[in-house]
Amino acid sequence: MERVARPTSVGESGPSVSFEQLAHFEGPPDEFLDHLLAGQCSLADAERGAILRINPDGAVQPLAVHPRLPRSATTAVWLAMAAESARRLISSDAGTSVLPLREGESDNPNALQRHLLTLPIRSTSAVRGAAAFVIAIDPRAPASELPARRERLELSMQLLSLYEMRLTLDARETDLRHMKVALEVSAAVNAHDRFVSAAMALCNEVASRWHGQRVGLGFLKGRYVVLRAMSHTERFDRRMQLIQDLEAAMEESLDQDVEVLHPPDASAGYVSRATGNFSQRHGPVAVVSVPIRGPSLIGASAGEDSAEPRAVLTIDRPIDDPFDAAQIRTLRLACDLCATRLVDLYQRDRWFGARAAASARRGLATLIGPTHTWAKLLSLLGFAAILFLAFARGHYRAEGSFVIEPTRRQIVSAPFDGYLESVHVKIGDPVQADVTVLADFETAELRLQLASARAEATAERKRAALARRQGKEAEAQIADADAARIDAQIDLLEHTIGQAAIRSATSGVVVVGDLERRLGAPFKTGDLLFEVTSLEDLRAEIAVPEDQISDVRVAQTGQLATASFPGDFLPFVVEHINPVAEVLQDQNVFKVRVRLDESRPWLRPGMAGTGKIDVDRRSYLWIWTRRFVNWVRMKLWI
């Protein structure tokens, strides 16, 4: 028959705490674990048990062992096996592990069989611990004996989760209570618009809630802390020994930027000599000083804390009622919530001279302090750049686009109405004046007209001679006149035929006249055939914007840079300014004709680029802001 132990209470040597009491247990964790482990061992009739914690480095630490091991005892074999089983549970994330435990061989078939049960203790994410139990099973017991005990242990482990949940809720409730107290203190301070009343409200509120005999608030002034308010006291004399000792205790806390407590903790890492003197001379009392941090006077770099200790709040109360850690945390939270308001009121309520001096000090501290190095360096460079732009002088130039054009241009046109017979030159070919034949016009029809005219002239001369032989002088004179008229026509035809061979009156290069595709085409007198330009005598026309034309004068010099050779600058001299503006690309410009002082073999008419005319030397700031200033003056009419 199955033997089940169901005690109502458990303990190491006897009943002490029941499971129902464990469900509402409010004691410390180590005591809870001892009671829980003892209860589980009694519930499952286990001989031994342990609760193990797995540290982040993989080491196994026993939190509770039942029954307790002597201090000088070595680690038991079963406990070592439990630690190894706990490590396997973490690596495999498995359930309860059951291992046979052999502590010695026995020939008795009725000897108890011991088993090591390892139960995982899980968190929300993974296994964080284990509970191990040694259970002895009678071989004559039913097969369900071990699973039944295992089930009891697994169910009872839920008490641990319940206890942890209750601790978490208690901690949150405690934090909420502390937050409520801190917010109420902050609300009492924020209800006032003047520093003195706000400081008195803080001291009185803290004295009431923390049961303080005296609560003082001191602010840093220069290198010392000066008491500004004291609870339940409107006026006080700083020459009093109490006030001087209190300010010394405040300075001690502010210099270390840490809460100073008296009586100090055994592990305290701060100096509390002045606080101890205050406690002995005016008590003995328990004292705590809390620094109040406000915005830094100098500021801070990116990523650094911008607050520094600006004031100190000191509380004292009877020595038999010392401050605990929870009270100090709440007091620190209240001070942090009130810090910004108090510091702001303290600065605003000072007289104008003090505020101006503080502002100047902050500005100078920011300027010469060790923080914001890059910002200061950039500001210094910017200031130096502004000085350079304002006082350094550079070349002010009027600039605009230009086009190269020849000084002389020969237009070769059609000499008479006719048809183009042949072309002897192309664009770019050199031409010699009155020598090179550019093209030929057809002259067949003109030559026929010339032959006919010569025949008519001969006939008229014969008619005049016949009339004279016959004594007809009048008819002879008429015939002579007709012959003269026909001779004039012959001269005209001969001259026209002579002009059929097209030549240029000036030497140069053909720049216009691609007529090979127009052979045989008719032309009228004056139609453009060729354009011949000299490449040795070139000039340029610069289109200067109207806002700079007033600075341009004849005889000024400058340079041209063509788009084809931008690194080769051509010097020039201004020789003429067109007095009438022209519209170029939706902008009013004035054409300025310049004479080139130098030429280049590659320079050709029609090349374009940018030309700059040297006006004078002016400040860089004026040069770079000229257009913007003119635009503002036009818009504002100034």
XYZ file of C-alpha atoms in Angstrom:
638
model
C 0.000 0.000 0.000
C 1.303 3.503 -0.923
C 2.593 5.496 1.999
C 1.969 9.261 1.650
C 3.140 11.880 4.171
C 1.029 15.034 4.251
C 2.154 17.159 7.187
C 0.357 20.287 8.137
C 3.600 22.024 9.103
C 7.296 21.513 8.483
C 10.626 22.325 10.048
C 14.130 21.033 10.352
C 13.477 19.036 13.487
C 9.755 19.358 13.757
C 6.712 21.272 12.556
C 7.227 25.060 12.310
C 5.493 26.656 9.259
C 2.621 25.208 7.272
C 2.222 25.398 3.508
C -0.697 27.724 3.997
C 1.537 30.027 6.008
C 4.228 29.770 3.327
C 1.707 31.008 0.762
C 1.517 34.259 2.786
C 5.086 34.284 4.112
C 6.609 37.783 4.351
C 10.018 36.993 5.822
C 13.433 37.185 4.133
C 14.191 34.900 1.150
C 16.746 32.698 2.883
C 14.296 31.915 5.682
C 11.554 31.195 3.172
C 13.806 28.801 1.262
C 14.681 26.932 4.464
C 10.998 26.481 5.370
C 10.026 25.573 1.817
C 12.773 22.973 1.490
C 11.953 21.422 4.880
C 8.279 21.269 3.964
C 9.009 19.646 0.610
C 11.268 17.026 2.203
C 8.521 16.202 4.683
C 5.846 16.236 1.961
C 7.708 13.823 -0.320
C 9.330 11.864 2.520
C 12.748 12.881 1.136
C 15.870 12.184 3.135
C 17.762 15.250 1.901
C 17.107 18.243 -0.269
C 18.797 21.354 -1.686
C 17.881 24.434 -3.714
C 20.633 25.414 -6.143
C 21.276 28.621 -8.108
C 23.159 28.632 -11.402
C 25.384 31.701 -11.707
C 26.101 33.364 -15.079
C 29.593 31.820 -15.118
C 28.089 28.313 -14.842
C 28.970 27.752 -11.171
C 26.325 26.119 -8.989
C 25.669 27.736 -5.589
C 23.523 26.045 -2.878
C 20.974 28.499 -1.451
C 19.410 26.109 1.049
C 20.196 22.535 2.187
C 18.037 20.281 4.346
C 19.153 19.049 6.738
C 21.807 21.700 7.118
C 25.395 20.636 6.601
C 28.021 21.321 9.245
C 30.254 24.282 8.376
C 33.402 22.161 8.316
C 31.856 19.340 6.295
C 32.995 18.599 2.746
C 30.542 18.621 -0.148
C 28.348 15.532 -0.028
C 28.377 13.135 -2.952
C 24.677 13.565 -3.612
C 25.064 17.359 -3.618
C 27.847 17.166 -6.194
C 25.670 14.903 -8.352
C 22.809 17.383 -7.953
C 25.042 20.238 -9.150
C 26.079 18.256 -12.230
C 22.435 17.345 -12.935
C 21.460 21.018 -12.626
C 24.068 21.979 -15.249
C 22.664 19.375 -17.627
C 19.173 20.755 -17.110
C 20.372 24.206 -18.184
C 22.150 22.953 -21.292
C 19.286 20.698 -22.404
C 16.356 22.749 -21.043
C 14.695 19.474 -20.050
C 12.204 18.611 -17.318
C 12.653 16.812 -14.003
C 15.659 14.496 -13.930
C 15.583 11.157 -11.994
C 18.899 9.410 -11.385
C 19.621 6.292 -9.275
C 21.828 7.028 -6.314
C 24.138 4.179 -5.216
C 25.951 4.872 -1.982
C 27.058 1.313 -1.411
C 26.227 -2.210 -2.618
C 23.949 -4.416 -0.427
C 22.907 -8.073 -0.776
C 19.641 -7.469 1.035
C 16.845 -7.529 -1.603
C 14.658 -5.442 0.690
C 17.206 -2.616 0.999
C 15.890 0.865 0.180
C 16.590 2.191 -3.315
C 17.622 5.846 -3.337
C 16.971 8.231 -6.242
C 18.152 11.787 -6.963
C 15.320 13.971 -8.257
C 16.388 17.302 -9.861
C 13.563 19.751 -10.601
C 14.219 22.800 -12.816
C 13.336 26.235 -11.458
C 12.313 28.262 -14.487
C 12.006 31.938 -15.185
C 10.118 33.467 -18.096
C 13.040 32.851 -20.458
C 15.163 29.910 -19.256
C 16.187 27.646 -16.376
C 17.719 29.710 -13.593
C 18.052 27.118 -10.811
C 17.179 23.662 -9.619
C 15.826 21.810 -6.569
C 17.400 18.414 -5.773
C 15.977 15.760 -3.455
C 17.185 12.344 -2.332
C 14.226 9.933 -2.071
C 14.441 6.398 -0.679
C 11.955 3.888 -2.171
C 11.091 0.534 -0.626
C 11.415 -2.185 -3.327
C 8.101 -3.631 -2.095
C 6.296 -0.293 -2.667
C 4.037 0.104 -5.711
C 5.604 1.414 -8.981
C 3.631 4.638 -8.655
C 5.371 5.595 -5.421
C 8.231 7.555 -7.077
C 6.037 9.393 -9.630
C 3.645 10.388 -6.847
C 6.393 11.927 -4.759
C 7.805 13.649 -7.842
C 4.410 15.162 -8.553
C 4.123 16.517 -5.006
C 7.527 18.151 -5.268
C 6.718 19.742 -8.625
C 3.438 21.141 -7.315
C 5.020 22.510 -4.143
C 7.669 24.359 -6.196
C 4.949 26.790 -7.278
C 5.181 28.336 -3.811
C 8.582 29.750 -4.793
C 7.106 31.539 -7.831
C 4.259 32.820 -5.675
C 6.716 34.166 -3.106
C 8.822 35.897 -5.790
C 5.704 37.437 -7.334
C 4.618 38.741 -3.970
C 8.100 40.218 -3.369
C 7.919 41.949 -6.747
C 4.498 43.394 -6.002
C 5.623 44.535 -2.550
C 8.658 46.240 -4.085
C 6.463 48.009 -6.633
C 4.045 49.120 -3.956
C 6.945 50.431 -1.920
C 8.306 52.309 -4.937
C 4.877 53.797 -5.608
C 4.599 54.956 -2.006
C 8.029 56.568 -2.239
C 7.090 58.162 -5.553
C 3.886 59.500 -4.057
C 5.766 61.085 -1.166
C 8.326 62.629 -3.527
C 5.615 64.003 -5.825
C 3.715 65.501 -2.895
C 6.886 67.265 -1.758
C 7.485 68.496 -5.305
C 3.892 69.742 -5.545
C 4.298 71.676 -2.313
C 7.397 73.386 -3.709
C 5.891 74.100 -7.131
C 2.915 75.845 -5.525
C 5.141 78.875 -4.774
C 6.515 81.483 -7.177
C 9.204 82.962 -4.919
C 12.394 81.280 -3.808
C 12.107 81.961 -0.078
C 8.575 80.598 0.188
C 9.429 77.570 -1.967
C 12.528 76.813 0.142
C 10.531 77.118 3.381
C 7.842 74.839 1.933
C 10.467 72.219 1.081
C 12.049 72.329 4.552
C 8.705 72.179 6.375
C 7.362 69.386 4.150
C 10.509 67.284 4.576
C 10.525 67.889 8.347
C 6.922 66.743 8.550
C 7.263 63.595 6.445
C 10.694 62.438 7.662
C 10.088 63.506 11.322
C 13.023 65.906 11.340
C 13.884 68.216 14.196
C 15.684 70.634 11.879
C 15.763 70.751 8.087
C 18.106 73.232 6.413
C 18.558 74.189 2.758
C 21.869 75.740 1.723
C 22.967 77.040 -1.702
C 26.449 77.286 -3.097
C 27.747 80.867 -3.198
C 31.225 81.106 -4.609
C 33.213 78.407 -2.817
C 31.007 78.120 0.270
C 27.506 76.912 1.108
C 25.205 79.546 2.623
C 22.082 78.525 4.550
C 18.986 79.943 2.838
C 16.076 78.357 4.710
C 15.383 76.340 7.865
C 12.233 74.512 8.846
C 9.848 76.374 11.153
C 12.307 79.310 11.352
C 11.813 82.573 9.505
C 14.986 84.320 10.630
C 18.353 83.047 11.795
C 21.786 84.528 12.413
C 24.628 82.990 10.430
C 26.998 83.888 13.263
C 25.385 81.229 15.445
C 27.487 78.131 16.061
C 24.558 75.930 15.016
C 24.328 77.591 11.630
C 28.081 77.453 11.049
C 28.264 73.760 11.935
C 25.249 73.055 9.720
C 26.865 74.851 6.759
C 30.093 72.899 7.358
C 28.141 69.637 7.161
C 26.466 70.837 3.958
C 29.818 71.743 2.381
C 31.112 68.281 3.266
C 28.275 66.652 1.312
C 28.490 69.094 -1.605
C 32.271 68.711 -1.988
C 31.935 64.933 -2.240
C 28.686 65.108 -4.263
C 27.275 62.224 -2.240
C 24.737 61.647 0.520
C 26.511 61.874 3.888
C 24.895 59.932 6.764
C 25.562 59.947 10.467
C 25.874 57.509 12.132
C 27.699 56.214 9.014
C 27.359 52.714 7.613
C 30.151 50.252 8.240
C 30.892 50.168 4.499
C 30.618 53.944 3.978
C 33.153 55.344 1.530
C 32.654 59.034 2.304
C 34.067 61.476 4.849
C 31.622 62.503 7.588
C 33.794 64.418 10.045
C 31.912 67.726 9.890
C 28.585 65.890 9.981
C 29.751 63.955 13.064
C 30.796 67.194 14.782
C 27.376 68.696 14.079
C 25.683 65.602 15.503
C 27.763 65.614 18.713
C 27.592 69.341 19.378
C 23.849 69.725 18.805
C 22.469 66.361 19.755
C 23.437 63.682 19.553
C 21.217 63.412 16.472
C 20.985 61.316 13.307
C 21.915 63.456 10.295
C 21.687 63.023 6.539
C 22.771 65.563 3.895
C 21.548 65.195 0.290
C 23.129 67.249 -2.524
C 20.733 68.959 -4.942
C 22.004 69.008 -8.495
C 21.131 71.737 -10.972
C 22.190 72.907 -14.442
C 25.926 73.408 -14.830
C 27.239 76.959 -15.008
C 29.673 75.985 -17.730
C 27.631 73.400 -19.610
C 28.746 70.025 -20.754
C 29.860 68.336 -23.896
C 27.653 65.937 -25.825
C 27.140 62.714 -23.894
C 28.207 64.240 -20.510
C 26.066 64.987 -17.482
C 25.175 68.697 -17.500
C 24.193 68.844 -13.791
C 26.430 69.753 -10.867
C 25.750 70.103 -7.125
C 24.204 73.516 -6.484
C 22.594 73.099 -3.057
C 22.355 70.721 -0.060
C 19.399 69.619 2.069
C 20.302 68.505 5.613
C 17.946 66.770 8.077
C 18.536 65.787 11.682
C 16.331 63.827 14.094
C 16.820 61.843 17.344
C 19.781 59.479 17.378
C 17.547 56.523 18.211
C 15.678 56.962 14.929
C 18.401 56.706 12.233
C 17.684 57.000 8.529
C 17.356 53.789 6.568
C 18.185 53.210 2.881
C 14.550 53.442 1.721
C 14.061 56.829 3.378
C 17.270 58.162 1.851
C 16.221 56.969 -1.620
C 12.859 58.698 -1.271
C 14.544 61.871 -0.035
C 16.961 61.803 -2.965
C 14.067 61.389 -5.407
C 12.207 64.316 -3.862
C 15.310 66.502 -4.091
C 15.830 65.569 -7.732
C 12.226 66.474 -8.552
C 12.503 69.841 -6.818
C 16.018 70.706 -8.007
C 15.175 72.430 -11.284
C 12.397 74.525 -9.748
C 14.477 75.592 -6.759
C 17.553 76.499 -8.812
C 15.416 78.464 -11.279
C 13.670 80.418 -8.503
C 16.993 81.033 -6.754
C 18.479 82.554 -9.894
C 15.387 84.592 -10.803
C 14.875 86.096 -7.338
C 18.349 87.599 -7.103
C 18.755 91.312 -7.766
C 19.604 92.521 -11.258
C 23.324 92.976 -10.636
C 23.741 89.440 -9.305
C 21.833 87.996 -12.256
C 23.948 89.980 -14.719
C 27.170 88.906 -12.994
C 26.070 85.258 -13.029
C 25.159 85.470 -16.698
C 28.519 87.044 -17.529
C 30.271 84.395 -15.485
C 28.473 81.610 -17.314
C 29.350 83.170 -20.647
C 33.022 83.556 -19.745
C 33.118 80.069 -18.240
C 31.700 78.650 -21.454
C 34.166 80.682 -23.511
C 37.367 79.826 -21.620
C 36.293 76.583 -19.957
C 37.560 73.114 -20.945
C 34.292 71.993 -22.532
C 32.961 72.336 -26.097
C 36.503 72.348 -27.535
C 35.452 71.710 -31.128
C 32.647 74.268 -30.988
C 35.038 76.889 -29.632
C 37.642 76.032 -32.236
C 35.089 76.322 -35.012
C 33.829 79.614 -33.564
C 37.373 80.964 -33.387
C 38.017 79.937 -36.977
C 34.707 81.509 -38.026
C 35.581 84.767 -36.249
C 39.022 84.798 -37.884
C 37.380 84.153 -41.256
C 34.992 87.085 -40.730
C 37.901 89.385 -39.826
C 39.804 88.223 -42.890
C 36.829 88.776 -45.172
C 36.149 92.211 -43.686
C 39.700 93.603 -43.855
C 41.597 91.571 -46.456
C 41.331 92.947 -49.977
C 41.102 91.054 -53.227
C 40.682 91.796 -56.908
C 37.204 92.928 -57.782
C 36.398 92.012 -61.374
C 33.440 92.647 -63.623
C 32.800 89.482 -65.549
C 30.628 88.234 -68.360
C 30.533 85.878 -71.302
C 32.417 86.771 -74.479
C 32.702 85.764 -78.138
C 35.846 86.086 -80.254
C 35.292 87.997 -83.489
C 37.580 89.319 -86.210
C 38.500 92.964 -86.463
C 38.034 92.977 -90.279
C 35.614 90.749 -92.153
C 35.425 90.478 -95.969
C 32.016 89.587 -97.405
C 32.226 88.035 -100.886
C 28.866 88.230 -102.700
C 27.511 87.218 -106.108
C 28.697 89.798 -108.745
C 25.710 89.269 -111.069
C 22.686 87.096 -111.556
C 23.895 83.706 -112.669
C 24.596 80.093 -111.927
C 27.422 78.690 -109.823
C 29.724 76.668 -112.053
C 32.528 75.544 -109.730
C 33.886 76.004 -106.176
C 37.627 75.965 -105.425
C 37.803 76.514 -101.620
C 36.284 75.114 -98.431
C 35.759 76.541 -94.998
C 39.123 76.907 -93.281
C 41.172 77.236 -96.499
C 43.601 80.168 -96.669
C 42.932 82.889 -99.215
C 45.351 85.352 -100.833
C 43.921 88.717 -101.757
C 43.099 89.161 -105.491
C 44.896 85.904 -106.328
C 43.030 82.921 -105.009
C 39.926 82.071 -107.081
C 37.163 81.102 -104.716
C 34.522 80.036 -107.260
C 33.446 80.512 -110.892
C 30.085 81.550 -112.335
C 28.826 80.282 -115.718
C 29.668 82.730 -118.567
C 28.416 80.895 -121.715
C 25.328 83.073 -122.079
C 27.336 86.222 -121.407
C 29.876 85.256 -124.065
C 27.087 84.726 -126.632
C 25.701 88.146 -125.730
C 29.228 89.561 -126.154
C 29.669 87.983 -129.590
C 26.254 89.285 -130.711
C 27.088 92.751 -129.439
C 30.397 92.805 -131.316
C 28.625 91.774 -134.549
C 26.062 94.558 -134.072
C 28.857 97.067 -133.474
C 30.616 96.044 -136.699
C 27.359 96.348 -138.657
C 26.683 99.840 -137.288
C 30.169 101.035 -138.236
C 29.661 99.716 -141.774
C 26.302 101.468 -142.005
C 27.887 104.743 -140.857
C 30.643 104.450 -143.494
C 28.104 103.744 -146.265
C 25.997 106.756 -145.246
C 29.029 109.075 -145.419
C 29.898 107.841 -148.931
C 26.388 108.608 -149.967
C 26.560 112.005 -148.353
C 23.994 111.203 -145.744
C 25.676 112.720 -142.737
C 22.659 112.485 -140.446
C 22.324 108.752 -140.959
C 26.060 108.370 -140.456
C 25.925 110.118 -137.067
C 22.992 107.950 -135.972
C 24.929 104.829 -136.934
C 28.001 106.087 -135.013
C 25.827 106.652 -131.920
C 24.405 103.111 -132.107
C 27.911 101.727 -132.490
C 29.063 103.635 -129.386
C 26.085 102.316 -127.432
C 26.865 98.749 -128.452
C 30.555 99.251 -127.542
C 29.432 100.261 -124.014
C 27.404 97.068 -123.776
C 30.454 95.101 -124.937
C 32.570 96.718 -122.171
C 29.906 95.835 -119.585
C 29.742 92.227 -120.775
C 33.515 91.923 -120.751
C 33.635 93.331 -117.200
C 30.897 90.966 -116.052
C 32.691 87.981 -117.584
C 35.853 89.088 -115.790
C 33.982 89.026 -112.462
C 32.838 85.442 -113.004
C 36.052 84.293 -111.316
C 35.277 85.119 -107.625
C 38.221 86.505 -105.610
C 38.593 88.112 -102.165
C 39.875 91.615 -101.685
C 41.616 90.658 -98.383
C 43.788 87.775 -97.317
C 42.630 85.437 -94.588
C 40.706 82.236 -93.993
C 37.328 81.214 -95.345
C 34.910 81.053 -92.405
C 31.608 81.009 -94.334
C 30.957 79.451 -97.749
C 30.212 75.720 -97.941
C 28.908 75.877 -101.571
C 29.902 72.477 -102.973
C 26.355 71.225 -102.575
C 24.960 74.243 -104.470
C 26.779 73.799 -107.776
C 24.516 74.915 -110.644
C 22.223 76.807 -108.280
C 21.097 80.315 -109.300
C 22.300 83.337 -107.367
C 21.203 86.936 -107.505
C 23.433 89.931 -107.349
C 24.531 90.538 -103.738
C 23.793 87.045 -102.410
C 26.365 85.939 -99.826
C 28.883 83.478 -101.192
C 31.885 83.557 -98.858
C 33.149 85.280 -95.724
C 36.885 85.709 -95.354
C 38.410 86.687 -92.037
C 41.944 87.476 -90.951
C 43.085 85.352 -87.944
C 45.913 87.689 -87.056
C 43.754 90.581 -85.918
C 40.997 89.370 -83.507
C 39.018 91.025 -80.762
C 36.330 90.041 -78.259
C 33.014 91.387 -77.048
C 32.186 90.817 -73.381
C 28.548 90.910 -72.247
C 28.802 92.711 -68.873
C 25.656 92.620 -66.620
C 24.021 95.957 -65.991
C 24.777 95.874 -62.242
C 28.528 95.978 -62.995
C 28.745 98.166 -66.068
C 29.114 101.311 -63.941
C 32.470 99.970 -62.691
C 33.877 99.394 -66.191
C 36.064 102.072 -67.835
C 37.922 102.330 -71.139
C 41.613 101.292 -70.902
C 40.977 98.861 -68.052
C 42.710 95.519 -68.378
C 41.558 91.971 -67.817
C 41.807 88.385 -68.967
C 39.822 85.981 -71.111
C 39.437 82.245 -70.602
C 37.979 80.244 -73.476
C 35.925 77.124 -72.981
C 38.366 75.203 -75.203
C 41.502 76.188 -73.235
C 40.306 77.397 -69.798
C 43.804 77.347 -68.300
C 45.324 79.676 -70.915
C 44.400 83.274 -70.034
C 44.477 85.951 -72.747
C 45.188 89.535 -71.598
C 43.210 92.378 -73.109
C 42.470 96.107 -72.879
C 39.009 97.677 -72.958
C 38.677 99.926 -75.997
C 34.934 100.619 -76.328
C 31.732 100.343 -74.259
C 28.420 100.103 -76.041
C 26.149 102.759 -74.476
C 22.945 100.839 -75.261
C 21.939 97.698 -73.348
C 20.982 94.478 -75.060
C 18.913 91.534 -73.863
C 20.897 88.310 -73.667
C 19.326 85.226 -72.091
C 16.620 87.298 -70.371
C 19.218 89.606 -68.844
C 20.205 93.166 -69.680
C 23.861 93.355 -70.668
C 26.215 95.921 -72.191
C 28.661 94.883 -74.908
C 32.230 95.827 -74.060
C 34.723 95.541 -76.947
C 38.243 94.601 -75.914
C 41.532 94.394 -77.800
C 43.651 91.297 -77.315
C 47.227 91.950 -76.274
C 48.296 88.435 -77.203
C 47.133 85.854 -79.688
C 47.253 82.090 -79.831
C 47.585 79.735 -82.797
C 44.459 77.899 -81.747
C 42.329 81.035 -81.374
C 39.448 81.169 -83.843
C 36.488 83.504 -84.386
C 33.340 82.327 -82.638
C 35.123 80.861 -79.605
C 33.337 81.677 -76.338
C 34.176 81.729 -72.666
C 34.309 84.038 -69.673
C 36.052 87.391 -69.461
C 36.970 89.294 -66.308
C 37.758 93.001 -66.246
C 40.001 94.177 -63.381
C 38.234 97.058 -61.626
C 40.147 97.601 -58.354
C 40.900 95.955 -54.988
C 38.091 95.707 -52.433
C 37.306 93.611 -49.325
C 36.324 90.013 -49.860
C 33.216 90.538 -47.750
C 32.042 93.333 -50.074
C 32.868 91.298 -53.176
C 30.958 88.190 -52.037
C 27.947 90.023 -50.616
C 27.602 92.699 -53.297
C 24.780 91.054 -55.205
C 22.852 90.133 -52.063
C 23.178 93.673 -50.670
C 21.993 95.166 -53.956
C 19.032 92.779 -54.013
C 18.063 93.758 -50.441
C 18.397 97.430 -51.250
C 16.143 97.002 -54.253
C 13.543 95.074 -52.275
C 13.579 97.422 -49.271
C 14.094 100.561 -51.340
C 17.098 101.745 -49.338
